[in-house]
Amino acid sequence: MGCATLAASIATPVAWSARGSRTRDQMLIAQPSRLSLLGDDYPSTEVWGFNNMIPGPVLRANQGDVLRVRFRNRLPSVSTIHWHGIRLPNAMDGVPGITQPAVKPGQDFVYEFPLPDAGTFWYHPHVATYEQIGRGLYGVIQVEEREPPDVDEDVTWVISDVLLTKDAAISPNFKSLHDAAHAGRLGNIVLVNGQRGPAVLDVRAGQRIRLRLLNAASARIFRIKIHGHQPLVVAHDGHPCTPYRLGESFYFSPGNRMDLMLDCTGAPNAQFEIEDEFFPAMRNKVGLIRYGSRSAQGLRKPFEGLSPNGLFEPVLAGAESVKMVLEGGALSNKATREAIWLMNGKGNDHGSHMDSHGAQPDPLFTFEQGCTVRCLIDNRTAWFHPMHFHGIVFRERLPSGQWGPFKDSTLVWPFKTQEIAFVAESPGDWMIHCHVAEHQHSGLMGTFRVASLCKTPATPRA
Ligand code: C2O
Ligand code: CU
Ligand code: CU
């Protein structure tokens, strides 16, 4: 019942009134191309990229701008673009069969929406993502703050992986049942900004670097360790948080972003590795922090944080509580012929969501717009699931019992539960899915519905 009080503020989303905003026009062409991923000593690779690049171009805009993207599908299969983490109207969310028909080969589709939040977001197709992300279709959206922080460099690393054959071709075996029932399709080459790692971060002692990280892998969870430094975490999934120091290492799952403030406290000419130690016996070199011989100016004042985005704060008193049970996968007897994975007893196969002829799946939950929802995700499987929600941002319950920073994807450990809380913000049917693409498309996908409170569309306040 705490819902009605929020209704008034929800109906007038101030951030979307886009005062003095500009429209940014972009074109994204998805098509096959040939790129060198491994350097000059190896053959090039036939990939699918946006604008012949992996990652696709960085889409830059200012907070409050309108982004208008003409998407040209020049792939041999249907596709869409989803704008991961951006709070936008449902019709622009890019989910085939639910928010729009899939875009056929040779067709175009124009996406247009305001950007209410500053931060690091990303885009990727929402059709057969195990293949379309696996072949290279992903890119970053960088929305600048109204007052950007004072840094020496603003660096973005898109971390992903790719499964290559010995001729440097992308392995075409995208529908492996084994991968789907285990940890998903893991690549054999880790990429940073589309090149085999480690990526080099050239710095000078005394500098302050903003390092934006995105995990765009179709399945791989990284456990990142930054040697010799303890950067400040200043944003999760695009949204500023109260800055805190990174621990020894951190889990970084598909879909997640992290913005770090890295103060270069090393000595001139020093070098420090950035490693992935998710599988301790099979470490990946992700990056190298390489100090130049000269120092920059002295260290700066401690960084105080980015100014927050105008998100709706969950109101826990009187919140609605729901439960989401995940079952199935290898080592389980729950898997069925139809689905390897189940959400609340149902396995959703993406086939039914692929085109507008498919049946609309029934939502797992229906919430009233403006309500706070607490959702307990109960992972009864032996596998990690980075669960992603479209259309909302949630706070995640920390082991201490406190509510953590806002996020759009949460890593749920095997045989563990994870609680989240959010405000059902914008009307429509929104996806919930595991961001391990092979899990998503073999059962771990569903929707929740936000029912509109008002019959007439909201008119933004002048
Ligand atoms: Cu990046 Cu449906 O998600
Ligand atoms: Cu998303
Ligand atoms: Cu999963």
PDB file of N, CA and C in Angstrom, residues 157 192 197-203 226-227 229 262 270-275 285-291:
ATOM      1  N   TRP A 157      37.363  -0.190 -20.701  1.00  0.00           N
ATOM      2  CA  TRP A 157      37.786  -1.542 -21.103  1.00  0.00           C
ATOM      3  C   TRP A 157      36.567  -2.431 -21.209  1.00  0.00           C
ATOM      4  N   VAL A 192      40.185  -7.615 -24.625  1.00  0.00           N
ATOM      5  CA  VAL A 192      39.938  -6.309 -24.023  1.00  0.00           C
ATOM      6  C   VAL A 192      39.830  -5.327 -25.182  1.00  0.00           C
ATOM      7  N   GLY A 197      44.005  -9.945 -24.699  1.00  0.00           N
ATOM      8  CA  GLY A 197      44.650  -9.332 -23.551  1.00  0.00           C
ATOM      9  C   GLY A 197      46.078  -9.822 -23.412  1.00  0.00           C
ATOM     10  N   PRO A 198      46.912  -9.222 -22.562  1.00  0.00           N
ATOM     11  CA  PRO A 198      46.555  -8.103 -21.700  1.00  0.00           C
ATOM     12  C   PRO A 198      46.555  -6.749 -22.423  1.00  0.00           C
ATOM     13  N   ALA A 199      45.613  -5.894 -22.012  1.00  0.00           N
ATOM     14  CA  ALA A 199      45.594  -4.521 -22.515  1.00  0.00           C
ATOM     15  C   ALA A 199      46.544  -3.699 -21.661  1.00  0.00           C
ATOM     16  N   VAL A 200      47.188  -2.718 -22.263  1.00  0.00           N
ATOM     17  CA  VAL A 200      48.154  -1.914 -21.518  1.00  0.00           C
ATOM     18  C   VAL A 200      47.529  -0.573 -21.143  1.00  0.00           C
ATOM     19  N   LEU A 201      47.625  -0.249 -19.863  1.00  0.00           N
ATOM     20  CA  LEU A 201      47.179   1.054 -19.379  1.00  0.00           C
ATOM     21  C   LEU A 201      48.436   1.849 -19.060  1.00  0.00           C
ATOM     22  N   ASP A 202      48.760   2.810 -19.921  1.00  0.00           N
ATOM     23  CA  ASP A 202      49.966   3.620 -19.715  1.00  0.00           C
ATOM     24  C   ASP A 202      49.641   4.786 -18.797  1.00  0.00           C
ATOM     25  N   VAL A 203      50.347   4.873 -17.683  1.00  0.00           N
ATOM     26  CA  VAL A 203      50.054   5.924 -16.697  1.00  0.00           C
ATOM     27  C   VAL A 203      51.355   6.590 -16.262  1.00  0.00           C
ATOM     28  N   ILE A 226      43.595  -6.626  -9.230  1.00  0.00           N
ATOM     29  CA  ILE A 226      44.452  -5.541  -9.706  1.00  0.00           C
ATOM     30  C   ILE A 226      45.643  -5.458  -8.770  1.00  0.00           C
ATOM     31  N   HIS A 227      46.785  -5.854  -9.257  1.00  0.00           N
ATOM     32  CA  HIS A 227      47.958  -5.888  -8.386  1.00  0.00           C
ATOM     33  C   HIS A 227      48.463  -4.471  -8.075  1.00  0.00           C
ATOM     34  N   HIS A 229      47.417  -1.956  -6.448  1.00  0.00           N
ATOM     35  CA  HIS A 229      46.525  -0.792  -6.349  1.00  0.00           C
ATOM     36  C   HIS A 229      45.234  -1.186  -5.669  1.00  0.00           C
ATOM     37  N   LEU A 262      41.234   5.160 -10.165  1.00  0.00           N
ATOM     38  CA  LEU A 262      42.527   4.549  -9.909  1.00  0.00           C
ATOM     39  C   LEU A 262      43.547   5.659  -9.680  1.00  0.00           C
ATOM     40  N   ALA A 270      57.381   1.306 -12.907  1.00  0.00           N
ATOM     41  CA  ALA A 270      56.831   0.074 -12.329  1.00  0.00           C
ATOM     42  C   ALA A 270      55.768  -0.514 -13.260  1.00  0.00           C
ATOM     43  N   GLN A 271      55.493  -1.821 -13.098  1.00  0.00           N
ATOM     44  CA  GLN A 271      54.436  -2.485 -13.869  1.00  0.00           C
ATOM     45  C   GLN A 271      53.621  -3.383 -12.941  1.00  0.00           C
ATOM     46  N   PHE A 272      52.330  -3.379 -13.139  1.00  0.00           N
ATOM     47  CA  PHE A 272      51.437  -4.185 -12.300  1.00  0.00           C
ATOM     48  C   PHE A 272      50.436  -4.912 -13.187  1.00  0.00           C
ATOM     49  N   GLU A 273      50.208  -6.173 -12.868  1.00  0.00           N
ATOM     50  CA  GLU A 273      49.274  -6.952 -13.682  1.00  0.00           C
ATOM     51  C   GLU A 273      47.840  -6.799 -13.204  1.00  0.00           C
ATOM     52  N   ILE A 274      46.931  -6.944 -14.141  1.00  0.00           N
ATOM     53  CA  ILE A 274      45.516  -7.113 -13.824  1.00  0.00           C
ATOM     54  C   ILE A 274      45.147  -8.500 -14.332  1.00  0.00           C
ATOM     55  N   GLU A 275      44.737  -9.370 -13.403  1.00  0.00           N
ATOM     56  CA  GLU A 275      44.534 -10.777 -13.733  1.00  0.00           C
ATOM     57  C   GLU A 275      43.100 -11.178 -13.485  1.00  0.00           C
ATOM     58  N   LYS A 285      45.537 -13.191 -18.226  1.00  0.00           N
ATOM     59  CA  LYS A 285      46.103 -11.850 -18.118  1.00  0.00           C
ATOM     60  C   LYS A 285      45.157 -10.893 -18.831  1.00  0.00           C
ATOM     61  N   VAL A 286      44.584  -9.994 -18.054  1.00  0.00           N
ATOM     62  CA  VAL A 286      43.607  -9.062 -18.614  1.00  0.00           C
ATOM     63  C   VAL A 286      44.275  -7.744 -18.973  1.00  0.00           C
ATOM     64  N   GLY A 287      45.134  -7.261 -18.067  1.00  0.00           N
ATOM     65  CA  GLY A 287      45.730  -5.947 -18.315  1.00  0.00           C
ATOM     66  C   GLY A 287      47.072  -5.785 -17.642  1.00  0.00           C
ATOM     67  N   LEU A 288      47.700  -4.669 -17.982  1.00  0.00           N
ATOM     68  CA  LEU A 288      48.992  -4.322 -17.411  1.00  0.00           C
ATOM     69  C   LEU A 288      48.990  -2.817 -17.164  1.00  0.00           C
ATOM     70  N   ILE A 289      49.255  -2.417 -15.916  1.00  0.00           N
ATOM     71  CA  ILE A 289      49.398  -0.988 -15.611  1.00  0.00           C
ATOM     72  C   ILE A 289      50.874  -0.672 -15.747  1.00  0.00           C
ATOM     73  N   ARG A 290      51.226   0.167 -16.703  1.00  0.00           N
ATOM     74  CA  ARG A 290      52.643   0.419 -17.011  1.00  0.00           C
ATOM     75  C   ARG A 290      52.959   1.885 -16.735  1.00  0.00           C
ATOM     76  N   TYR A 291      53.863   2.109 -15.781  1.00  0.00           N
ATOM     77  CA  TYR A 291      54.226   3.479 -15.404  1.00  0.00           C
ATOM     78  C   TYR A 291      55.324   4.018 -16.310  1.00  0.00           C
TER      79      TYR A 291
END
